Coordinates of N, CA, C and O in Angstrom, one line a residue:
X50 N -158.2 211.5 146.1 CA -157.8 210.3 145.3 C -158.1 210.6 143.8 O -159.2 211.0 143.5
X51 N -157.0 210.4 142.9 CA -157.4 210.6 141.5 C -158.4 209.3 141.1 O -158.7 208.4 141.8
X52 N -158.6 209.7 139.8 CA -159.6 208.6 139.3 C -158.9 207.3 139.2 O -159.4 206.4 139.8
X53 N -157.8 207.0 138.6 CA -156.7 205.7 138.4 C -156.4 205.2 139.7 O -156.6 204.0 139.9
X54 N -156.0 206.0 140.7 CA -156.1 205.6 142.2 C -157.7 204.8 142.6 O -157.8 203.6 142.8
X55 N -158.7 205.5 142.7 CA -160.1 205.0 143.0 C -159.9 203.4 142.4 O -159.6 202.4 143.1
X56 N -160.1 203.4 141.1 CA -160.2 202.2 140.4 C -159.2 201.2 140.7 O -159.5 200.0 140.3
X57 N -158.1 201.4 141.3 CA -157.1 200.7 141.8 C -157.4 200.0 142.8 O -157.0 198.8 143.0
X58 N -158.4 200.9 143.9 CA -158.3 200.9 144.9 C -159.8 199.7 145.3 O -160.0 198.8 146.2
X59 N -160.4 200.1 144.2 CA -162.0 199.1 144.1 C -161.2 197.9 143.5 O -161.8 196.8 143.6
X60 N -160.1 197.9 143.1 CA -159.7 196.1 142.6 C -159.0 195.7 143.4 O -158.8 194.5 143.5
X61 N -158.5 196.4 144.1 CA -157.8 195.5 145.3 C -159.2 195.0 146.1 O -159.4 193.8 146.0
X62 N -160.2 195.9 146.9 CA -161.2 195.4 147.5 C -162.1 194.3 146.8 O -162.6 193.4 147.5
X63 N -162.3 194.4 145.3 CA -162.7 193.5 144.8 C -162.0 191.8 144.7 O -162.6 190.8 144.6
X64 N -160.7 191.9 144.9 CA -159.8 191.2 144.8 C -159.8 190.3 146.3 O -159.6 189.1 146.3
X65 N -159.9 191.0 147.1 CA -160.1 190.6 149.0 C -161.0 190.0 149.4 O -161.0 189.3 150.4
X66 N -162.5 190.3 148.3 CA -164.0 189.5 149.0 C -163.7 188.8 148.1 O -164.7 188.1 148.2
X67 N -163.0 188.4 147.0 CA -163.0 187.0 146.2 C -162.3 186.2 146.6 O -162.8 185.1 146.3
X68 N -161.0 186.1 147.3 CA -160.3 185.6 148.2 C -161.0 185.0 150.0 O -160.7 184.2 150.8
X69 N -161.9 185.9 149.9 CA -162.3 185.3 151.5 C -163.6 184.2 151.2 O -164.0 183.3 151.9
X70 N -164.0 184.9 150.0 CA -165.2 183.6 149.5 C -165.0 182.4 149.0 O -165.8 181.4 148.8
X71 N -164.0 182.6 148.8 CA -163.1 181.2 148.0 C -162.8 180.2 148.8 O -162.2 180.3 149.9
X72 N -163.4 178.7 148.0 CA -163.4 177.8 149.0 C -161.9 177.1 148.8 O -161.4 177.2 147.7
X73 N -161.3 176.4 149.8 CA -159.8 175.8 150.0 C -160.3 174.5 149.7 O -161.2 174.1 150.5
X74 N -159.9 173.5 148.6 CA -160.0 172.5 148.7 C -158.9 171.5 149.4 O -157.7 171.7 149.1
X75 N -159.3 170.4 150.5 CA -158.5 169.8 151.0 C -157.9 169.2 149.9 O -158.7 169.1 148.9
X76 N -156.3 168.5 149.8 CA -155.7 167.3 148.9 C -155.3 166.7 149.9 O -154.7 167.2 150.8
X77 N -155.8 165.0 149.7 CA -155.3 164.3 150.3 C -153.9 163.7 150.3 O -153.6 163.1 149.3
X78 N -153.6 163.7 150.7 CA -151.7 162.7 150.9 C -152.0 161.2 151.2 O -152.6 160.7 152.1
X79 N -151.4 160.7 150.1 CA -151.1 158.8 150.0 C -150.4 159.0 151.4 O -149.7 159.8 152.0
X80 N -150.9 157.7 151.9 CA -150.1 157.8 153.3 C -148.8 156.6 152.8 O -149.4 155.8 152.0
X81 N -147.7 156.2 152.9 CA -146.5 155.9 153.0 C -146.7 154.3 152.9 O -146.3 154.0 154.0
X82 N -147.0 153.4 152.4 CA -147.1 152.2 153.0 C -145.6 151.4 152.9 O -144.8 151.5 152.1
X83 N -145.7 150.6 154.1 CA -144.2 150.2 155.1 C -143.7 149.2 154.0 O -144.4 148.3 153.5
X84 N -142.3 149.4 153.7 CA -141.4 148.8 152.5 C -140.9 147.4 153.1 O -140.0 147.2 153.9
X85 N -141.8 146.5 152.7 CA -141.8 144.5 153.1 C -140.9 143.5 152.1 O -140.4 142.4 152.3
X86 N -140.7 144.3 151.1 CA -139.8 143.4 150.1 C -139.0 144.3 149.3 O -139.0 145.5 149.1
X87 N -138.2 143.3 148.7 CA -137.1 144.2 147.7 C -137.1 144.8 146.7 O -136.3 145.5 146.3
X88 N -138.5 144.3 145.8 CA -139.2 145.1 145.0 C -139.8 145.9 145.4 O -140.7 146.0 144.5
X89 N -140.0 146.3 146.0 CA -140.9 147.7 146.8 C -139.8 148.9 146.9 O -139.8 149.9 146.2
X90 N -139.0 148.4 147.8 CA -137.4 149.1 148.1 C -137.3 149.8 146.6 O -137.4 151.1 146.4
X91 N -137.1 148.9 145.6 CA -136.1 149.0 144.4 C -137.7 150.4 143.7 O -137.5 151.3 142.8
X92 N -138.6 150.1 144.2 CA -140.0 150.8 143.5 C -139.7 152.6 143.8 O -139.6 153.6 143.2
X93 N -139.6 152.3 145.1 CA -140.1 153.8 145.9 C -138.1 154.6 146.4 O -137.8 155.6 146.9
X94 N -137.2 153.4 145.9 CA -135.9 154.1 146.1 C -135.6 154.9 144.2 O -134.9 155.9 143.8
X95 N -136.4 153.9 143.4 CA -136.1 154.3 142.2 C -137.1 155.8 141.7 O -136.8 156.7 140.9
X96 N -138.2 155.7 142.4 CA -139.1 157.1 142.4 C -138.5 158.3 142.8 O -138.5 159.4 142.3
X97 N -137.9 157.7 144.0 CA -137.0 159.1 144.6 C -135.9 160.1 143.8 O -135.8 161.3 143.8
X98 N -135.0 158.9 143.1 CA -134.1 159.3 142.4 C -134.6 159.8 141.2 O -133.9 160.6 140.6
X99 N -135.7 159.4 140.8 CA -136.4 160.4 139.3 C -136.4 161.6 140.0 O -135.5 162.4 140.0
X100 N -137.3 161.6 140.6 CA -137.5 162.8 140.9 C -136.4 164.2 141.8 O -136.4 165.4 142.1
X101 N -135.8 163.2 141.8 CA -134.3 164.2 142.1 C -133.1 164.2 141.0 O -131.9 164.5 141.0
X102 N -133.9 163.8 140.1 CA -132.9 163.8 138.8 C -131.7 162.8 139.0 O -130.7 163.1 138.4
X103 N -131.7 161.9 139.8 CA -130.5 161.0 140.1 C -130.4 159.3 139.4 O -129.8 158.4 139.7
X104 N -131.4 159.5 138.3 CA -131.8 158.1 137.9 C -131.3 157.9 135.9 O -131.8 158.5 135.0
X105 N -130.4 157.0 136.0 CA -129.9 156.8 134.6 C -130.4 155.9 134.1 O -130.4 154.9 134.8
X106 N -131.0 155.8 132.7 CA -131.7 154.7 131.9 C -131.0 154.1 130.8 O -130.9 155.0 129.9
X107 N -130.6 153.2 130.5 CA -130.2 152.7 128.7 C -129.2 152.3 128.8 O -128.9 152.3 130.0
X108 N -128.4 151.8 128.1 CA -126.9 151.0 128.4 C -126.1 152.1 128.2 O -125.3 152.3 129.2
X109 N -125.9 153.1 127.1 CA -125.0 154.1 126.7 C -125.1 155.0 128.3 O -124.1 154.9 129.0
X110 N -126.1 155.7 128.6 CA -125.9 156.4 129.7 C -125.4 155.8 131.0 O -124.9 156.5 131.9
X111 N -125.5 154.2 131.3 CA -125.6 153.3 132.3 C -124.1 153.4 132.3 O -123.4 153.8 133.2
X112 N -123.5 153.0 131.0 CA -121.8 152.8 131.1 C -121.3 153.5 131.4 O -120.5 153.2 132.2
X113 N -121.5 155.1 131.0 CA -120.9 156.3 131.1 C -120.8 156.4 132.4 O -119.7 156.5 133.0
X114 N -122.2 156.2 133.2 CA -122.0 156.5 134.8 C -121.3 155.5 135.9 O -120.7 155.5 137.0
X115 N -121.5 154.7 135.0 CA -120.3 153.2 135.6 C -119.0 153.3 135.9 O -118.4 153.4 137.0
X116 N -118.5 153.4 134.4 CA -117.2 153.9 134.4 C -116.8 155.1 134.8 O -115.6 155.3 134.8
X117 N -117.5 155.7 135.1 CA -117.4 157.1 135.7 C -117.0 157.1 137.2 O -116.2 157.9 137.6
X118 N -117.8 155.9 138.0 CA -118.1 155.3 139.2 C -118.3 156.7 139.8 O -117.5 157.5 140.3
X119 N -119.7 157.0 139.5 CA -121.0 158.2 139.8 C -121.9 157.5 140.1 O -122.7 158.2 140.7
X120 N -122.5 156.0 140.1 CA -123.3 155.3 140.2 C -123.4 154.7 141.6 O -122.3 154.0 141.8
X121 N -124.1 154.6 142.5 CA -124.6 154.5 143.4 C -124.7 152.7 143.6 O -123.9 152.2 144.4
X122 N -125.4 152.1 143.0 CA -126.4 151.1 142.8 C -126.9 150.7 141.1 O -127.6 151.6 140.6
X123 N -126.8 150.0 140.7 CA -127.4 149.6 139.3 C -128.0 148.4 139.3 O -127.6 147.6 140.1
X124 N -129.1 147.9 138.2 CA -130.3 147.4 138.2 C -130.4 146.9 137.0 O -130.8 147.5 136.0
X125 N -130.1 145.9 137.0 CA -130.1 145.3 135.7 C -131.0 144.0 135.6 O -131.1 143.0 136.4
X126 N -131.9 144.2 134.1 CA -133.2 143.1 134.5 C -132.9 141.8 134.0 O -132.0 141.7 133.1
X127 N -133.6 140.9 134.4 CA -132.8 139.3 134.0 C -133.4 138.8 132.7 O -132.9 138.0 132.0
X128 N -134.7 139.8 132.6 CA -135.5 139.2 131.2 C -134.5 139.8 130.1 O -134.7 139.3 129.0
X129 N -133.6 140.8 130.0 CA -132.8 140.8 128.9 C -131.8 139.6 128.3 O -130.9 138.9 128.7
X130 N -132.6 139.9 126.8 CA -132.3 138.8 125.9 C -130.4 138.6 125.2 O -129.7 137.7 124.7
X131 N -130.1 140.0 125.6 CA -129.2 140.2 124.8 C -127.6 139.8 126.0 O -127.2 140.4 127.0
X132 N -127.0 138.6 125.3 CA -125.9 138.2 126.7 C -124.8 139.6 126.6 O -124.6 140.2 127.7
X133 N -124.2 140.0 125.7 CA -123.2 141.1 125.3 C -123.7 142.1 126.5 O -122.9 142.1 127.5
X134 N -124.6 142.7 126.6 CA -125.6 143.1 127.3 C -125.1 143.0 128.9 O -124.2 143.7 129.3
X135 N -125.8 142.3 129.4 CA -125.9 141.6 130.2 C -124.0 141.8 131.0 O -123.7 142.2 132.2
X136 N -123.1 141.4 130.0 CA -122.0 140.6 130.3 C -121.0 142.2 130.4 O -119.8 142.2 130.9
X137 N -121.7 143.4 129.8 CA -121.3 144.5 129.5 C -121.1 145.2 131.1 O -120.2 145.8 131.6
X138 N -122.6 145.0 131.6 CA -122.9 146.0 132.7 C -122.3 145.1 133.9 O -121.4 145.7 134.5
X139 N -122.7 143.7 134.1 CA -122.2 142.7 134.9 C -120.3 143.4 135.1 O -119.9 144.0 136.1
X140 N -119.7 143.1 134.2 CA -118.4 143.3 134.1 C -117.9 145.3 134.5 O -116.9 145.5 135.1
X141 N -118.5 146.3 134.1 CA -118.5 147.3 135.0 C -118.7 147.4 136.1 O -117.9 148.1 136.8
X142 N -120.0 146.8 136.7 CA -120.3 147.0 138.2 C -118.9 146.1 138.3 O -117.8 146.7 138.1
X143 N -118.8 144.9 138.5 CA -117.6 144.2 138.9 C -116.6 145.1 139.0 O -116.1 145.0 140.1
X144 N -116.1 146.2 138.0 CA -114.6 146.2 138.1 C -114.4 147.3 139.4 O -113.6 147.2 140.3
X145 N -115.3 148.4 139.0 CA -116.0 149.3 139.9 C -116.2 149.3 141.1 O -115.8 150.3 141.8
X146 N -117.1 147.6 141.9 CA -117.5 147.4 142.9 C -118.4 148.8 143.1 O -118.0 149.7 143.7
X147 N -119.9 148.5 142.3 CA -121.1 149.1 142.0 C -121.8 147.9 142.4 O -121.8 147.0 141.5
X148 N -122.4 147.7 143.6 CA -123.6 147.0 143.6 C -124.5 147.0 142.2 O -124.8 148.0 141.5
X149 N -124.9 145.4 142.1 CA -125.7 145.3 140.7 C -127.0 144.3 141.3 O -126.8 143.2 141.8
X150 N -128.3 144.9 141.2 CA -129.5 144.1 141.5 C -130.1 143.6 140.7 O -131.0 144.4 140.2
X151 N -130.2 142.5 140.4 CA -131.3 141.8 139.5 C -132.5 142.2 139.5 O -133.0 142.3 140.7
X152 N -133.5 142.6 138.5 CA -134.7 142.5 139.0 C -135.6 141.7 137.5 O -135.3 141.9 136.3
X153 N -136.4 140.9 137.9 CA -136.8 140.1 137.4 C -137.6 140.4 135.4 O -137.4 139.8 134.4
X154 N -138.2 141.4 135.6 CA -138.9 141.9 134.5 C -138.7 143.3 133.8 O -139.0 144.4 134.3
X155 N -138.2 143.0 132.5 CA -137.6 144.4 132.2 C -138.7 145.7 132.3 O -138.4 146.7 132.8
X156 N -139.9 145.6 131.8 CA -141.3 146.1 131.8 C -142.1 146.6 133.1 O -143.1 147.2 133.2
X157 N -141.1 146.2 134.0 CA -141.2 146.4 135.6 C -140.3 147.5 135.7 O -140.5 148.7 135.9
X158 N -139.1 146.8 135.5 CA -137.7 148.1 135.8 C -138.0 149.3 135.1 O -137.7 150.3 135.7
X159 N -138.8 149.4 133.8 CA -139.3 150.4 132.7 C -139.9 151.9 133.4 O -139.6 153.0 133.4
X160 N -141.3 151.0 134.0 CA -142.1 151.2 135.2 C -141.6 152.2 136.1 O -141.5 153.5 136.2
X161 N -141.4 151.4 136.5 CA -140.1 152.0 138.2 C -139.5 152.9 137.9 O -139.0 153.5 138.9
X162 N -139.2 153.2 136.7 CA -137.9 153.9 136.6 C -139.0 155.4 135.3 O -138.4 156.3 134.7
X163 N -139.8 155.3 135.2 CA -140.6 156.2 134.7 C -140.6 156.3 132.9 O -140.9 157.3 132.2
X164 N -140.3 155.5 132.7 CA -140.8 154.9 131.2 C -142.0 154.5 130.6 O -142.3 153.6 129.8
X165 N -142.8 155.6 131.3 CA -143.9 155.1 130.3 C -144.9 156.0 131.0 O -144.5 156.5 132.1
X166 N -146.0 156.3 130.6 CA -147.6 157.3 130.7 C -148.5 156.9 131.3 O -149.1 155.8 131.1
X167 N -148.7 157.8 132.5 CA -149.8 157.3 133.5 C -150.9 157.9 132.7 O -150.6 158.9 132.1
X168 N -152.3 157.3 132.7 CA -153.6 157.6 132.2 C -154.0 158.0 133.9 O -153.5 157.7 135.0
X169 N -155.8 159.1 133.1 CA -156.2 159.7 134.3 C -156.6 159.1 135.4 O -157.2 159.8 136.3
X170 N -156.3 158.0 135.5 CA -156.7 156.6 136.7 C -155.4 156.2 137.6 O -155.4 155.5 138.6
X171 N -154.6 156.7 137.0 CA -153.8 156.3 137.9 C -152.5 155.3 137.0 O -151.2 155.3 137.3
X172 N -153.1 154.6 136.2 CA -152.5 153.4 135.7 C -151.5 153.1 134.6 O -151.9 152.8 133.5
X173 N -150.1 153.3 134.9 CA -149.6 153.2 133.8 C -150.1 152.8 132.4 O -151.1 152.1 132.4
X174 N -149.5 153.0 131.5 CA -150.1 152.8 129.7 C -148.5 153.1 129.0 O -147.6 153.9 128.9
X175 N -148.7 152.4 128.8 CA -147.4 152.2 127.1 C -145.7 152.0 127.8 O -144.8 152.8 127.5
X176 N -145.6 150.8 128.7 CA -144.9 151.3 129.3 C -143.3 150.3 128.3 O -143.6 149.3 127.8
X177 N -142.2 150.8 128.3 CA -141.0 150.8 127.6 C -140.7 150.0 128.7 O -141.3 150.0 129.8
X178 N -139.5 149.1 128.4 CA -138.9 147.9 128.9 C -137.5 148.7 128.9 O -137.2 149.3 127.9
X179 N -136.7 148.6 130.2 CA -135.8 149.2 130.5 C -134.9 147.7 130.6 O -135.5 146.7 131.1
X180 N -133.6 147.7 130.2 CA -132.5 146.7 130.6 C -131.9 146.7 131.5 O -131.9 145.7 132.2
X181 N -131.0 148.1 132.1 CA -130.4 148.2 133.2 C -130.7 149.8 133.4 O -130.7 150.8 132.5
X182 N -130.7 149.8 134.5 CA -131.4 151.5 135.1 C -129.6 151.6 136.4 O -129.1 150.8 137.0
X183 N -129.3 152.9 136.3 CA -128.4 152.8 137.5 C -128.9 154.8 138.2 O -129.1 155.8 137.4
X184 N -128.8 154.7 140.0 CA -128.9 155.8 140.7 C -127.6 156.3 141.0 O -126.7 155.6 141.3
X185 N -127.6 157.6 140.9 CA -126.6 158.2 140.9 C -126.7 159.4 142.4 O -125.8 159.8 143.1
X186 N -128.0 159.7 142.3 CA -128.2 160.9 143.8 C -129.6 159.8 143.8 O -130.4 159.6 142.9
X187 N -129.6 159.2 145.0 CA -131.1 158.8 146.1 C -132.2 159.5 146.1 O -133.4 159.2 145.9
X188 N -131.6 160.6 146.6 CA -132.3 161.8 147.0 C -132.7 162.0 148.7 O -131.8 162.0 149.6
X189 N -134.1 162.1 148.9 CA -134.1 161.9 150.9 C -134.1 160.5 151.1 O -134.7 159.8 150.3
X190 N -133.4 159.9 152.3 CA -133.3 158.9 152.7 C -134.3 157.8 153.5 O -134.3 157.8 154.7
X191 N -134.9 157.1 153.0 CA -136.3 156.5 153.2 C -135.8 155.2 153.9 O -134.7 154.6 154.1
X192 N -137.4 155.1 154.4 CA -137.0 153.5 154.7 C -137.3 152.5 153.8 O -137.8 151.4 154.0
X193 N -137.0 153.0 152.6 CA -136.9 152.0 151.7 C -135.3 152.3 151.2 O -134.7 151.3 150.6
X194 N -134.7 153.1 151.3 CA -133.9 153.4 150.9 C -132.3 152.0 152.0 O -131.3 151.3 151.9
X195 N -133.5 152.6 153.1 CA -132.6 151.9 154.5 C -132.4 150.3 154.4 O -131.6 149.5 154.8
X196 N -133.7 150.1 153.6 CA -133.9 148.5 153.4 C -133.2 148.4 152.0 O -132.4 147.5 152.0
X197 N -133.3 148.8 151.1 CA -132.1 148.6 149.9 C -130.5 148.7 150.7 O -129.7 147.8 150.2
X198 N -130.0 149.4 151.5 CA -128.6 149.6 151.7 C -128.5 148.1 152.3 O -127.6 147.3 152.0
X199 N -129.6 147.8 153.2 CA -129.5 146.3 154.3 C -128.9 145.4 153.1 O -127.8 144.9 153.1
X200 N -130.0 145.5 152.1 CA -130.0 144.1 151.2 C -128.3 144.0 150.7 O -127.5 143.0 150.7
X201 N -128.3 145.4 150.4 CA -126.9 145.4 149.4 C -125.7 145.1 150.5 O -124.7 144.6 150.0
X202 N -125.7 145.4 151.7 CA -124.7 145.1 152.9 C -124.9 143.4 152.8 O -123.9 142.9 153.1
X203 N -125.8 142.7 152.4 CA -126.2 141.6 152.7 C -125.1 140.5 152.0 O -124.6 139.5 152.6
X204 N -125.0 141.1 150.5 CA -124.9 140.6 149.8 C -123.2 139.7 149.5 O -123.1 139.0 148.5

């Protein structure tokens, strides 16, 4: 063995007893809790679609996907002040036949839809007030997802 070889050969073995000494820390997994209402649905169907890149925010991007009819489901909050607004998105889903869901608080929808900075606790911080949010890809199909389709079949 040359010398470059040797030294190669002490770091891989060096490398092997630091690996077998090394402790595995367990992570725990949130376990699932069972989707009871329609804000829950609209919570954990709207997480999915972030995270699958399937989630549109603002009026300008909302319309585009509207009129596009790429939009899945849209979410429009009732605390918006502005009627033009309101009478903008209302009248696309309409023409479309885009399910449109009310949800009560724009600072909620904001939330939900990832507008805003979790601190090291867990707890959202500074969170931005969303008007109307629309899904365009779900992503995997949940049973919250199952309970949004119910509601919207309902309707």
């Amino acid at each position: 063995m040359g010398k470059s070889e040797r030294s190669l050969h002490q770091l891989f073995i060096t490398m092997s007893d630091v690996d077998a000494t090394e402790q595995v820390e367990q992570v725990q997994v949130e376990a699932e809790e069972p989707v009871v209402d329609l804000n829950g649905a609209i919570k954990k169907v709207l997480k999915h679609a972030l995270i699958n890149d399937g989630l549109v925010r603002g009026l300008h991007e909302v319309a585009k996907v509207l009129s596009a009819k790429k939009a899945h489901v849209c979410f429009l909050a009732e605390s918006c002040s502005e009627p033009a607004y309101k009478k903008l998105v209302q009248g696309l889903c309409r023409e479309h036949s885009i399910p449109l869901i009310d949800v009560p608080d724009s600072k909620q929808l904001g939330e939900w839809a990832g507008l805003c900075k979790i601190d090291k606790d867990g707890m959202p911080r500074k969170v931005v007030g969303a008007s109307c949010v629309a899904v365009t890809d779900y992503g995997e199909e949940t049973d919250a997802y199952t309970f949004l389709q119910n509601h919207i079949a309902s309707m």
